PDB file of C-alpha atoms in Angstrom:
ATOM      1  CA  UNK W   1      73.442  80.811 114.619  1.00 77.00           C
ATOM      2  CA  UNK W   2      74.998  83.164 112.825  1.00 82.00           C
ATOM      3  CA  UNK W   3      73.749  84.115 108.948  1.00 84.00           C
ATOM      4  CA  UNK W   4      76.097  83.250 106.319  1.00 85.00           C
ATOM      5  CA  UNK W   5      78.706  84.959 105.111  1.00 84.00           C
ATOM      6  CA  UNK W   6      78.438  86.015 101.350  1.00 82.00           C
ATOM      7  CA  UNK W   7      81.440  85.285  99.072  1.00 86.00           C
ATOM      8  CA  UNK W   8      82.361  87.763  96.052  1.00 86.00           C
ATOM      9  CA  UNK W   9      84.728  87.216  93.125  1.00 91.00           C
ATOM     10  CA  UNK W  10      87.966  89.634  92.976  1.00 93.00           C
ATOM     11  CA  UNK W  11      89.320  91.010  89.671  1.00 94.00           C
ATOM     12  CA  UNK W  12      92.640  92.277  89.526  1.00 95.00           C
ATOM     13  CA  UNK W  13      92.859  96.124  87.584  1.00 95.00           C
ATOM     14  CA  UNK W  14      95.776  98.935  87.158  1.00 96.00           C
ATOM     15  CA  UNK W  15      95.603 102.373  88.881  1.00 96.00           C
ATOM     16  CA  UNK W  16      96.672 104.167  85.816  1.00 96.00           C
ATOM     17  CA  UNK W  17      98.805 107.146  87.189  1.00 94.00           C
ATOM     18  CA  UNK W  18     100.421 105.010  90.016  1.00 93.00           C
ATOM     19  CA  UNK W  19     100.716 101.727  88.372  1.00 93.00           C
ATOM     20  CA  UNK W  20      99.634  99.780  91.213  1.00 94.00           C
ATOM     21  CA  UNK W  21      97.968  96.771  90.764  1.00 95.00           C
ATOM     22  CA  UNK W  22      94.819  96.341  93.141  1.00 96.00           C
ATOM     23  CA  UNK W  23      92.107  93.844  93.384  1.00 96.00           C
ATOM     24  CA  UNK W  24      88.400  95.049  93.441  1.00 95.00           C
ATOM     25  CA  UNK W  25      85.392  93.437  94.624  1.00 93.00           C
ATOM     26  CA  UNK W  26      81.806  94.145  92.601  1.00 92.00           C
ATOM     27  CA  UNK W  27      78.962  96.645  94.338  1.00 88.00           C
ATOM     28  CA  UNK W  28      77.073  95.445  96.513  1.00 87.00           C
ATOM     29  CA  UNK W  29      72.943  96.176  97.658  1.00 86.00           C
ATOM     30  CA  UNK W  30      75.248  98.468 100.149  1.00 88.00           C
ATOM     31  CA  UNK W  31      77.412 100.310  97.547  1.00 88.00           C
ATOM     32  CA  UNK W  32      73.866 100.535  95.746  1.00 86.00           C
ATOM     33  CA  UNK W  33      72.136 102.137  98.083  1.00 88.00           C
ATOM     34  CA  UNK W  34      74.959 105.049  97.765  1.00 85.00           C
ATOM     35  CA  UNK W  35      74.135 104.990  94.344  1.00 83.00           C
ATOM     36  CA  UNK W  36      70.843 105.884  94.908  1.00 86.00           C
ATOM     37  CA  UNK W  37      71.205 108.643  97.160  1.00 84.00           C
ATOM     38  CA  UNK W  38      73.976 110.205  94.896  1.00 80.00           C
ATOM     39  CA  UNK W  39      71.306 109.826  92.073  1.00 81.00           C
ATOM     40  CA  UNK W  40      68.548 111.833  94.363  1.00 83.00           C
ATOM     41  CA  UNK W  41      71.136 114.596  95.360  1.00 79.00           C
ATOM     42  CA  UNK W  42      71.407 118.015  93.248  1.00 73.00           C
ATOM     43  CA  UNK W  43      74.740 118.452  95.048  1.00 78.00           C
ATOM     44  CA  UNK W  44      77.834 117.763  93.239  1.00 77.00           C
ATOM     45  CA  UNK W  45      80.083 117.222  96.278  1.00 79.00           C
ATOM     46  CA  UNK W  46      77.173 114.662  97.433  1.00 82.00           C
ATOM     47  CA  UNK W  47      77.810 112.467  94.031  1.00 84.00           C
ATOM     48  CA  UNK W  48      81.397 112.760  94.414  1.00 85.00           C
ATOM     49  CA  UNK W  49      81.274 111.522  97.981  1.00 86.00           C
ATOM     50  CA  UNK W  50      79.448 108.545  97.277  1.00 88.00           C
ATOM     51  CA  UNK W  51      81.710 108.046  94.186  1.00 89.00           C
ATOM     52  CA  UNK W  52      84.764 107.853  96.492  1.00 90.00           C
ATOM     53  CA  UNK W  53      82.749 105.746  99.030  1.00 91.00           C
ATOM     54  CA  UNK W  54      81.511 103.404  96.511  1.00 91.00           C
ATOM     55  CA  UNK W  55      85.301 102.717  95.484  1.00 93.00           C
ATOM     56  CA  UNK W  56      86.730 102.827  99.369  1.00 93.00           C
ATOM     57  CA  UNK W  57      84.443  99.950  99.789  1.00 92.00           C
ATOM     58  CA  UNK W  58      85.058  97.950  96.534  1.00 93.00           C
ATOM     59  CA  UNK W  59      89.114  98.069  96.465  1.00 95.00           C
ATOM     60  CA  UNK W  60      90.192  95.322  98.635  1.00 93.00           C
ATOM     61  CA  UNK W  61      93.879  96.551  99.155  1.00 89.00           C
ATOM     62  CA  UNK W  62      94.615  99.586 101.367  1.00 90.00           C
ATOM     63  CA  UNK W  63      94.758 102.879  98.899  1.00 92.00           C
ATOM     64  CA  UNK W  64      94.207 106.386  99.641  1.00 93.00           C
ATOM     65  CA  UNK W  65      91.606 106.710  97.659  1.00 93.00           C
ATOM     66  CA  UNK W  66      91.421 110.908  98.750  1.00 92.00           C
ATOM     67  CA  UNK W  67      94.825 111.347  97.196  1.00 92.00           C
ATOM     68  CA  UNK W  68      93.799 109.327  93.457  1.00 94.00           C
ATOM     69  CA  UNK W  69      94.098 111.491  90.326  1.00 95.00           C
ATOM     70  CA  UNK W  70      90.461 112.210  88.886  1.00 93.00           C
ATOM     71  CA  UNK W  71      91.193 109.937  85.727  1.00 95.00           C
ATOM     72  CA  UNK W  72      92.065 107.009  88.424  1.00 96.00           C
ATOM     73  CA  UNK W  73      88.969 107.117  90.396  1.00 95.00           C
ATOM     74  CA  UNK W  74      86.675 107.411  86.582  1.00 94.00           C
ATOM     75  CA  UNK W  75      89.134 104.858  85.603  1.00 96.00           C
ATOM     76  CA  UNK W  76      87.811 102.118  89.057  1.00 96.00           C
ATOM     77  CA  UNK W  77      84.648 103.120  88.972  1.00 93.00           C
ATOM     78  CA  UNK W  78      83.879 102.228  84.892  1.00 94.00           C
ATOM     79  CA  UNK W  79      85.304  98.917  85.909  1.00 95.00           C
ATOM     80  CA  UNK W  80      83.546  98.189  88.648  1.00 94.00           C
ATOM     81  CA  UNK W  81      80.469  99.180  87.248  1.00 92.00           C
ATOM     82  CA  UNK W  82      81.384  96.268  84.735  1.00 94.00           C
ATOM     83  CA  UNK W  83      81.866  93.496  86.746  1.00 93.00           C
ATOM     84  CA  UNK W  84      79.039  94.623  89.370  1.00 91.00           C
ATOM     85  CA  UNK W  85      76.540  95.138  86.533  1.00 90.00           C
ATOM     86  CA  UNK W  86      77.543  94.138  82.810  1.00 91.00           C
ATOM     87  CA  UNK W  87      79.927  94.962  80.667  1.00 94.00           C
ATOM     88  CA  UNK W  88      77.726  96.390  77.966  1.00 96.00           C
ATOM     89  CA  UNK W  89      75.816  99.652  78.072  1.00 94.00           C
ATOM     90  CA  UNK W  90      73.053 100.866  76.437  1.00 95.00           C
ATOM     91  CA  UNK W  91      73.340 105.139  75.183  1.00 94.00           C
ATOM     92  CA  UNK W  92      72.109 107.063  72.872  1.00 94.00           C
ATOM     93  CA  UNK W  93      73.390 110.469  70.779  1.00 93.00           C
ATOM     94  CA  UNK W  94      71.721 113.135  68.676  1.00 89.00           C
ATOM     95  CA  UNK W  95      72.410 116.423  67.673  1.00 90.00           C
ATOM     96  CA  UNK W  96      70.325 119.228  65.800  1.00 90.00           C
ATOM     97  CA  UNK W  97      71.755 118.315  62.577  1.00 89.00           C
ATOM     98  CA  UNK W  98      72.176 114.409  63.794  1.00 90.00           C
ATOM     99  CA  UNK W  99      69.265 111.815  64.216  1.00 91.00           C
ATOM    100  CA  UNK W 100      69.433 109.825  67.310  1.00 91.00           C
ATOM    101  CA  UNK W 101      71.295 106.703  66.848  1.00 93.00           C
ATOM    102  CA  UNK W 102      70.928 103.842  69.652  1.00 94.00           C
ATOM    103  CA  UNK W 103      74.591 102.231  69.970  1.00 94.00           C
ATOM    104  CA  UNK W 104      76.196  99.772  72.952  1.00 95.00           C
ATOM    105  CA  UNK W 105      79.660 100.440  74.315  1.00 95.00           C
ATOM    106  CA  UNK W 106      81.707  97.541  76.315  1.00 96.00           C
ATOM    107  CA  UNK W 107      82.979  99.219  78.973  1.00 95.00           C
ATOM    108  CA  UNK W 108      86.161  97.060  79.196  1.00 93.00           C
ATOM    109  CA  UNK W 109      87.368  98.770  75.780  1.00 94.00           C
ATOM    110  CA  UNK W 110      87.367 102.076  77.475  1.00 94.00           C
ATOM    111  CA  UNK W 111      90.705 103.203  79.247  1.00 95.00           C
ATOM    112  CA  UNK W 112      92.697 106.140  80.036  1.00 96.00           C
ATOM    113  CA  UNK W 113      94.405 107.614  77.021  1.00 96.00           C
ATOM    114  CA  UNK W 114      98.226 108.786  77.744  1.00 95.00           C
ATOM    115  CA  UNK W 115      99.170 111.609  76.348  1.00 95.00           C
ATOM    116  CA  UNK W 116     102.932 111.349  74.750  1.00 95.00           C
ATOM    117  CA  UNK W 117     103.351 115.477  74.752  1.00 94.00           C
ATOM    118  CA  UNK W 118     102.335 115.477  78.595  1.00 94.00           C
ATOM    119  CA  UNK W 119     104.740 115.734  81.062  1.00 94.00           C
ATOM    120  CA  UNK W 120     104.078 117.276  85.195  1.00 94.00           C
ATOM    121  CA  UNK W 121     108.045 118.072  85.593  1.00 94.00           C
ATOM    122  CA  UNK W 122     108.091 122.164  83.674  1.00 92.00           C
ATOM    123  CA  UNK W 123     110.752 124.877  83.103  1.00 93.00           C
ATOM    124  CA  UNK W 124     108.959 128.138  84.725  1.00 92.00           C
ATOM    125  CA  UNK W 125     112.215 130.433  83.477  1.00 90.00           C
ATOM    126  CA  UNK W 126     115.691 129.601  83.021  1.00 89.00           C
ATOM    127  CA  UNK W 127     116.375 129.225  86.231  1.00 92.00           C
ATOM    128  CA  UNK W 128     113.016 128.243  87.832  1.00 94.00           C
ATOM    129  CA  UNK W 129     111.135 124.449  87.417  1.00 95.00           C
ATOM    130  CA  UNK W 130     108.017 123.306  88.727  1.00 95.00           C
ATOM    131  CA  UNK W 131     106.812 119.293  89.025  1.00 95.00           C
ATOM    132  CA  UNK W 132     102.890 119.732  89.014  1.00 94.00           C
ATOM    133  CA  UNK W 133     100.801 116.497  90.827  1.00 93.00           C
ATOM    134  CA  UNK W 134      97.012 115.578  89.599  1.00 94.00           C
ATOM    135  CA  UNK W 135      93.793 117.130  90.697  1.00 92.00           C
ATOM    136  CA  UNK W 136      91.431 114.655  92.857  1.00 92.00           C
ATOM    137  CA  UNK W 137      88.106 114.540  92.552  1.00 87.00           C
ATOM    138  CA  UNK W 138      87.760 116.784  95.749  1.00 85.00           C
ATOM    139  CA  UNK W 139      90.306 119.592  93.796  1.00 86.00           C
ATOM    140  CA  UNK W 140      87.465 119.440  90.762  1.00 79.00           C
ATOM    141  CA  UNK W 141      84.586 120.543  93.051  1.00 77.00           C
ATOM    142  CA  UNK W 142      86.253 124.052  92.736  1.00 75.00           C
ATOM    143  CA  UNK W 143      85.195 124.364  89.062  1.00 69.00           C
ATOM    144  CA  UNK W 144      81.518 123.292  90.279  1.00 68.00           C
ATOM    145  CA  UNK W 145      80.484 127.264  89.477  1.00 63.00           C
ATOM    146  CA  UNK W 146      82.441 127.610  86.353  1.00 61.00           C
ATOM    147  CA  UNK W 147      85.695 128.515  85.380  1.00 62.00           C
ATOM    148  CA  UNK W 148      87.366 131.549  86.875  1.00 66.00           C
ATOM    149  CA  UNK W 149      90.535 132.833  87.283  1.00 66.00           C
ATOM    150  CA  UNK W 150      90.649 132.729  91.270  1.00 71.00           C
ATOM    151  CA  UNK W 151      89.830 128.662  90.643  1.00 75.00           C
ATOM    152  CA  UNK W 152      92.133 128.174  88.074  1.00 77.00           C
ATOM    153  CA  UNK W 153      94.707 129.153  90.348  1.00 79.00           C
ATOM    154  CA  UNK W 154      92.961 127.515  93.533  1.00 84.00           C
ATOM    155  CA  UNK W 155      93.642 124.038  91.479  1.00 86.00           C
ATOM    156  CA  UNK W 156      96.989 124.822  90.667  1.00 86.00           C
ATOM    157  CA  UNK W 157      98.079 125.462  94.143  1.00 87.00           C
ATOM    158  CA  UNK W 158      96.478 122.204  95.260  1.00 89.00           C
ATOM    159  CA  UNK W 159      98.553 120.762  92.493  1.00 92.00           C
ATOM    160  CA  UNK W 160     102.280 122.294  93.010  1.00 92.00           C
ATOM    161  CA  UNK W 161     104.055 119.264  94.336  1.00 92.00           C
ATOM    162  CA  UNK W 162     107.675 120.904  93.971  1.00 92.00           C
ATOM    163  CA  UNK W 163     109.353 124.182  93.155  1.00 94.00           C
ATOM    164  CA  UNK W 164     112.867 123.932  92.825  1.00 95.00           C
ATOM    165  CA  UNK W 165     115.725 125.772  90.871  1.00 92.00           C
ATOM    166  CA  UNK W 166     119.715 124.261  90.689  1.00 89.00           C
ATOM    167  CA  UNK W 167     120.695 124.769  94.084  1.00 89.00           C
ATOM    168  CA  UNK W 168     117.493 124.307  96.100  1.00 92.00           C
ATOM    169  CA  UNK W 169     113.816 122.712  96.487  1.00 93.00           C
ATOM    170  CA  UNK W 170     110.859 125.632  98.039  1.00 91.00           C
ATOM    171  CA  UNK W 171     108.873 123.738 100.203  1.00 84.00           C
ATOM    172  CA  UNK W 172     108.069 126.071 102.973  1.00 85.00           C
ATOM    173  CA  UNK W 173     105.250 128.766 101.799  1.00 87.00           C
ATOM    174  CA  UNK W 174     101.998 129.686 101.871  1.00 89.00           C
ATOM    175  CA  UNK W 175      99.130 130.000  99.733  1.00 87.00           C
ATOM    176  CA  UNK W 176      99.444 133.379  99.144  1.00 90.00           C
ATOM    177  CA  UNK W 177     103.175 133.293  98.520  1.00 91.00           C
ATOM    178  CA  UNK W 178     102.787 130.855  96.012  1.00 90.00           C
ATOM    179  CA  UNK W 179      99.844 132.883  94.144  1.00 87.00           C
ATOM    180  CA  UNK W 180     102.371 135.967  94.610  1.00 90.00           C
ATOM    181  CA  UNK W 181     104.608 133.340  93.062  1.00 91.00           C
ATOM    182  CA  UNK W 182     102.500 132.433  89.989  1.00 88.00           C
ATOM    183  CA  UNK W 183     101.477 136.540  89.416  1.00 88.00           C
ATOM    184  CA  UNK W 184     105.556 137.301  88.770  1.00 90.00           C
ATOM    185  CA  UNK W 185     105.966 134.288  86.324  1.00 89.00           C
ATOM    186  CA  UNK W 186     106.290 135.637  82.665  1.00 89.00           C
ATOM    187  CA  UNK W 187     103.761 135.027  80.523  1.00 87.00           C
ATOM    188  CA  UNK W 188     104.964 132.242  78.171  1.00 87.00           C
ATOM    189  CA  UNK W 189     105.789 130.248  81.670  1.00 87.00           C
ATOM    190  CA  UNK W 190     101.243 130.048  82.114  1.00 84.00           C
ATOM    191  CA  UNK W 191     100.869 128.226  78.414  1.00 86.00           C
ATOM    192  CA  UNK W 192     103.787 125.906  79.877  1.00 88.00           C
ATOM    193  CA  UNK W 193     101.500 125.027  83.215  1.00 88.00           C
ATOM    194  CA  UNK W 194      98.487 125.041  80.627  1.00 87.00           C
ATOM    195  CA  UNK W 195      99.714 122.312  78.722  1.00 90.00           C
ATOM    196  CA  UNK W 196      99.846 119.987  81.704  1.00 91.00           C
ATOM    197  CA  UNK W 197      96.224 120.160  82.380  1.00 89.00           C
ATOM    198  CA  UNK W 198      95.339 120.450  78.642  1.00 89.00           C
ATOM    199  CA  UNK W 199      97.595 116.884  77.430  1.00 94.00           C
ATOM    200  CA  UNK W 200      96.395 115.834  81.531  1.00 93.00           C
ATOM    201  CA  UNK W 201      95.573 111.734  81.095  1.00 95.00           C
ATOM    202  CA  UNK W 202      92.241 111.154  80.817  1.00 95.00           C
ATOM    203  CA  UNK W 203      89.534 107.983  80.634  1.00 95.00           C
ATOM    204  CA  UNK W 204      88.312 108.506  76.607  1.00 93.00           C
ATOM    205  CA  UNK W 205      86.822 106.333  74.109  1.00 94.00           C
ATOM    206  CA  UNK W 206      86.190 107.046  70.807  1.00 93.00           C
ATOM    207  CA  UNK W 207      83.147 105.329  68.346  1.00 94.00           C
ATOM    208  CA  UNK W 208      81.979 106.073  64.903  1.00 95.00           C
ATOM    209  CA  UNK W 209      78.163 105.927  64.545  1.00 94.00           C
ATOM    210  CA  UNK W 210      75.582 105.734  61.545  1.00 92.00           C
ATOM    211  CA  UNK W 211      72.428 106.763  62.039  1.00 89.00           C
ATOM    212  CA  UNK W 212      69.323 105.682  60.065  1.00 89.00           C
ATOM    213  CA  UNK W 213      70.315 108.618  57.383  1.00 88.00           C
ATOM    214  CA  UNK W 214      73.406 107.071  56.698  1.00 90.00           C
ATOM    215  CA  UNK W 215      75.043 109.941  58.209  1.00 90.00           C
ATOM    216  CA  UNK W 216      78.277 108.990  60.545  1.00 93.00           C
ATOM    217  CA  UNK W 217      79.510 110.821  63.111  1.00 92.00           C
ATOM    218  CA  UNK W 218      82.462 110.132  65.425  1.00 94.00           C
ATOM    219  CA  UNK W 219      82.234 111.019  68.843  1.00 92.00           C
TER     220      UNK W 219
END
């Protein structure tokens, strides 16, 4: 006879950049185990695979979960660390000049904060416009050795979804057209691509703590 088959609950969330409503399902001793061996690894692309494992396995409806914006897979993953585990966590903070204070944070206040300034359609030049598309988790594992110029502009090409001008959209290039591409752009048209990473939506919450001092600090 065959062993039962074990029931979980479903809770419905948002993907925050596409909108999509999804149901999830709550870890498992399976999506656990992944935990674990993330947890033993040094390797950052080890963590980030089980990361995207962990939330493969937990989303019940088909997604590409490869193609998710960064802030959408921090986004799944605080959530279904909440329903598989609690929804309270236990942290602590201290700085040189700080005393550590012990606080608890629900995670179902955090979310992903929206920008109003950000936008990923940009005029380049007068003529010129660019639509930009987020980086994924695998685009981030370029920035694993710090932040260099031959990176920066690594990301950016993996984010250029269109190029276009009045009369047509660029779609057929290659890598090192594009960078030739992004070398002729004036100046003022790099703050312009700047500002869509820098006002980029992202999963932030915000507390104010006391310590035993009386001393408050928002972080």
């Amino acid at each position: 006879m065959a062993l039962p088959k074990i029931k979980h609950p479903t809770y419905a969330i948002t993907i925050p950049s596409t909108k999509q409503k999804i149901n999830i399902k709550p870890f498992t001793v399976k999506e656990e185990k992944l935990l674990l061996m993330a947890k033993s690894s040094e390797k950052t692309e080890d963590v980030i695979s089980s990361i995207k494992q962990i939330v493969k396995n937990c989303i019940i409806e088909p997604v590409d979960v490869d193609k998710l914006a960064t802030f959408d897979i921090e986004y799944i993953f605080i959530k279904l660390r909440a329903k598989s585990i609690g929804e309270v966590v236990e942290l602590e903070y201290s700085e040189p000049d700080f005393e550590k204070v012990n606080f608890r944070v629900n995670l179902d206040d955090i979310n992903v904060v929206f920008n109003p300034e950000h936008t990923n359609k940009m005029k380049l030049t007068d003529e010129v416009y660019i639509k930009l598309k987020y980086p994924t988790l695998e685009d981030m594992k370029l920035l694993d050795n710090g932040i260099t110029e031959e990176n920066i502009f690594e990301i950016l090409y993996k984010c250029v979804d269109t190029i276009y001008d009045d009369e047509s959209v660029y779609t057929d290039y290659s890598k090192e057209e594009l960078f030739e591409f992004f070398d002729s752009l004036p100046l003022e048209s790099i703050s312009v691509l700047s500002h869509f990473f820098e006002t980029m939506p992202a999963v932030e919450h915000k507390i104010t703590l006391k310590n035993s001092e009386g001393k408050t600090k928002e972080v």
